[in-house]
Amino acid sequence: MRLTIVGSGYVGLVTGACLADLGNQVICVDNDTEKIDLLTKSDEIPIYEPGLEELVKKNKENGRLTFSSDIEFGIKDSDVIFICVGTPSRDDGSADLTGIEKVSRIIAEHIDSYKLVVEKSTVPVETSEWIKKTINTFKKNGCEFDVASNPEFLREGSAIEDFMNPDRIVIGVESKKAEELLKELYSPIETKIVVSDIKGAEIIKHASNSFLATKISFINAISNLCDRTGADINAVAEGIGLDSRINRHFLKAGVGFGGSCFPKDIKAFIHISEKLGYSFGLLKEVEKINQEQKDRVIRKIEELLWNLPEKTIAIWGLAFKPHTDDIRSAPSMDIIKSLLKEKAKIRVFDPEAMEKVRKEMGNRIVYCKDVYDAAQDADCVILVTEWNEFKEVDWDRVKSVMKHPAVLDGRNIYDSGKLKNLGFKYAGIGRR
Ligand code: UGA
C-alpha cells in the first residue's frame, strides 16, 4: 500500500520504518526541515532506539521509505494517512490537539481521492469526531474519506519488537472499507486484531496506559507498608504477580514512572473524564502516589545522610528507563532538582542520556564518564535507572572512591545483604 506518516517523531518514525519493512511504500513527512534533512541525507536518526537506525537505512536503500517536508505531496500520493504528530500536555493537563487540527485542515485542502485517515497519536476520546468535522468543513471537493483510530502500544527501547510482535492490534472504525484496509495492512503481523468503534479504540489507548500506571502506583503504595514493617517488596510483588489474573508485569516498585506517555496520558485522561462529567479519583491518586515516590527518595537520602547541604550525591542513570536516551518526565530530573534545592552537589552518569541532561541542567551538576567517576567522593549513590551495566559493578572499587559508602537502590536491583557485608549503608524502595 502507499502510506503517508505525518509526524516523524518516535511513533511516526518507528511506524514508518516498520510498515515499509512489511512491504509498503511509505513517505514520512514532518514540518521540521532539519529533521527531514538529517533523515534524507545521512544514515543518522534523531532518536536513540535499538535497531531503528538499521531498519531506516535498509528501507531507504530498498526505496520503500522516503522522507519529505512536503505534506501536500504526501497526502496526494497515498491511500492511507497516519497522523502521528505530538499531543503534548497543556498547563491544565489536557492534550494539546492543535497539531492534529493543523494536519486535518491540510488533509482537507489537498484531498483529491478517497483517503483513510488514521489517528495513531494518543488522543482523548472523541478527537476523531473533530478530525472528521474539520475535514468536512475545509475540503473543497466531494472526495470521500474515512477516519479510523489505530492506537500504538510500542514501548521506547523495544519499539520495533513491540510493533512487529504486538499483543494485539486495535482498530477503531466506522466503515467496512476502513476495516478491510487496516486488516489488509496488518495481515503480515500474526496477532489478534481487536475491532471496535472509534471512540472505543481511543479509550482503549488511554485506559491501557492508565491501567499500567495504576499497577506501578499500586505496588509503590504497597512498598510504603514494606518500609514501615521491614517486609521485602520484591517478595511481595512476586507473591502477588504469580497470580495469573494479576501477572508480574509492571509490579516493580521504584522511583516512580516517567517518560513521554504515562504522566501526560494520565493527565489527559483525567481531564477528558472531567470534561465528560466524571471525576476520575482513582487516577488522581495514581498521579499523587507517583509524585510522592520522588519525594520519598529525598526523605530516604536524608535518613542515610542526615543533612543534605554540601553532601555529594552520585546519580546512576538519568533516562526515564533503560535502552533510551529520553529524559522527558524522567524521575531523575525531579530528584536532581530537589537535591539542588537542598544545596547538595550532584555527579551524574548515564550510558545514553548525558547529552540531553547537559542541555537541560547545564553546569549545575557534574557529568562523569562512568559509575566509578560519578561515585568519586560521594556521600551516597542513588541508582535511578536500572541499566544492565549498572547491575554488575565492582563494589570494592565503588567503596574505595566514595567518601561515605551508602547506596539508595531506587529500583531494588541490588543484593542488600552483599552490600551491607561490604560495609555499605543500604536503602531500597520498600526493602532494607
Ligand atoms: C508506555 C507503554 O508501556 C506502551 O505500551 C505505550 O505504547 C507507550 O507508553 C506510549 O503510550 O507511547 P514507555 O513510556 O515507552 O511505554 O515505557 P514503559 O516501559 O511502559 O515504562 C514507563 C515508566 O514506568 C518508566 O519510567 C518505567 O521505569 C516505569 N515502570 C515500569 C516502573 O516503575 N515499574 C514497572 O514495573 C514498570
PDB file of N, CA and C in Angstrom, residues 114 116 146 148 171 173-185 193 195:
ATOM      1  N   TYR A 114     -10.225   9.108  -2.543  1.00  0.00           N
ATOM      2  CA  TYR A 114     -10.564   8.522  -1.238  1.00  0.00           C
ATOM      3  C   TYR A 114      -9.310   8.374  -0.372  1.00  0.00           C
ATOM      4  N   LEU A 116      -7.992   7.104   3.695  1.00  0.00           N
ATOM      5  CA  LEU A 116      -8.278   6.636   5.050  1.00  0.00           C
ATOM      6  C   LEU A 116      -7.334   7.398   5.982  1.00  0.00           C
ATOM      7  N   ASP A 146     -12.450   8.215   5.181  1.00  0.00           N
ATOM      8  CA  ASP A 146     -12.834   7.608   6.448  1.00  0.00           C
ATOM      9  C   ASP A 146     -11.816   8.044   7.486  1.00  0.00           C
ATOM     10  N   ALA A 148     -10.152   6.618  11.098  1.00  0.00           N
ATOM     11  CA  ALA A 148     -10.051   5.426  11.951  1.00  0.00           C
ATOM     12  C   ALA A 148      -9.078   5.714  13.082  1.00  0.00           C
ATOM     13  N   ILE A 171      -8.117  -1.639  16.133  1.00  0.00           N
ATOM     14  CA  ILE A 171      -8.566  -0.698  15.105  1.00  0.00           C
ATOM     15  C   ILE A 171     -10.002  -0.253  15.412  1.00  0.00           C
ATOM     16  N   VAL A 173     -13.079   1.665  13.884  1.00  0.00           N
ATOM     17  CA  VAL A 173     -13.542   2.059  12.544  1.00  0.00           C
ATOM     18  C   VAL A 173     -15.048   2.283  12.541  1.00  0.00           C
ATOM     19  N   GLU A 174     -15.507   2.982  11.488  1.00  0.00           N
ATOM     20  CA  GLU A 174     -16.969   3.063  11.347  1.00  0.00           C
ATOM     21  C   GLU A 174     -17.399   2.718   9.928  1.00  0.00           C
ATOM     22  N   SER A 175     -16.475   2.132   9.142  1.00  0.00           N
ATOM     23  CA  SER A 175     -16.906   1.627   7.830  1.00  0.00           C
ATOM     24  C   SER A 175     -16.187   0.315   7.545  1.00  0.00           C
ATOM     25  N   LYS A 176     -16.825  -0.528   6.757  1.00  0.00           N
ATOM     26  CA  LYS A 176     -16.255  -1.832   6.379  1.00  0.00           C
ATOM     27  C   LYS A 176     -14.976  -1.602   5.579  1.00  0.00           C
ATOM     28  N   LYS A 177     -15.013  -0.554   4.726  1.00  0.00           N
ATOM     29  CA  LYS A 177     -13.866  -0.272   3.857  1.00  0.00           C
ATOM     30  C   LYS A 177     -12.621   0.017   4.703  1.00  0.00           C
ATOM     31  N   ALA A 178     -12.796   0.864   5.729  1.00  0.00           N
ATOM     32  CA  ALA A 178     -11.660   1.204   6.593  1.00  0.00           C
ATOM     33  C   ALA A 178     -11.160  -0.042   7.310  1.00  0.00           C
ATOM     34  N   GLU A 179     -12.105  -0.849   7.781  1.00  0.00           N
ATOM     35  CA  GLU A 179     -11.723  -2.080   8.495  1.00  0.00           C
ATOM     36  C   GLU A 179     -10.910  -2.999   7.585  1.00  0.00           C
ATOM     37  N   GLU A 180     -11.398  -3.187   6.349  1.00  0.00           N
ATOM     38  CA  GLU A 180     -10.705  -4.088   5.412  1.00  0.00           C
ATOM     39  C   GLU A 180      -9.316  -3.567   5.093  1.00  0.00           C
ATOM     40  N   LEU A 181      -9.210  -2.250   4.861  1.00  0.00           N
ATOM     41  CA  LEU A 181      -7.898  -1.667   4.525  1.00  0.00           C
ATOM     42  C   LEU A 181      -6.895  -1.900   5.648  1.00  0.00           C
ATOM     43  N   LEU A 182      -7.322  -1.632   6.889  1.00  0.00           N
ATOM     44  CA  LEU A 182      -6.389  -1.784   8.014  1.00  0.00           C
ATOM     45  C   LEU A 182      -6.063  -3.242   8.264  1.00  0.00           C
ATOM     46  N   LYS A 183      -7.056  -4.120   8.091  1.00  0.00           N
ATOM     47  CA  LYS A 183      -6.796  -5.549   8.283  1.00  0.00           C
ATOM     48  C   LYS A 183      -5.789  -6.040   7.242  1.00  0.00           C
ATOM     49  N   GLU A 184      -5.926  -5.541   6.014  1.00  0.00           N
ATOM     50  CA  GLU A 184      -5.000  -5.951   4.960  1.00  0.00           C
ATOM     51  C   GLU A 184      -3.593  -5.429   5.274  1.00  0.00           C
ATOM     52  N   LEU A 185      -3.533  -4.180   5.710  1.00  0.00           N
ATOM     53  CA  LEU A 185      -2.233  -3.580   6.027  1.00  0.00           C
ATOM     54  C   LEU A 185      -1.494  -4.393   7.089  1.00  0.00           C
ATOM     55  N   ILE A 193      -6.549  -9.127  16.128  1.00  0.00           N
ATOM     56  CA  ILE A 193      -6.965  -7.757  15.795  1.00  0.00           C
ATOM     57  C   ILE A 193      -8.287  -7.477  16.504  1.00  0.00           C
ATOM     58  N   VAL A 195     -11.374  -5.205  16.796  1.00  0.00           N
ATOM     59  CA  VAL A 195     -12.086  -4.172  16.041  1.00  0.00           C
ATOM     60  C   VAL A 195     -13.151  -3.571  16.945  1.00  0.00           C
TER      61      VAL A 195
END
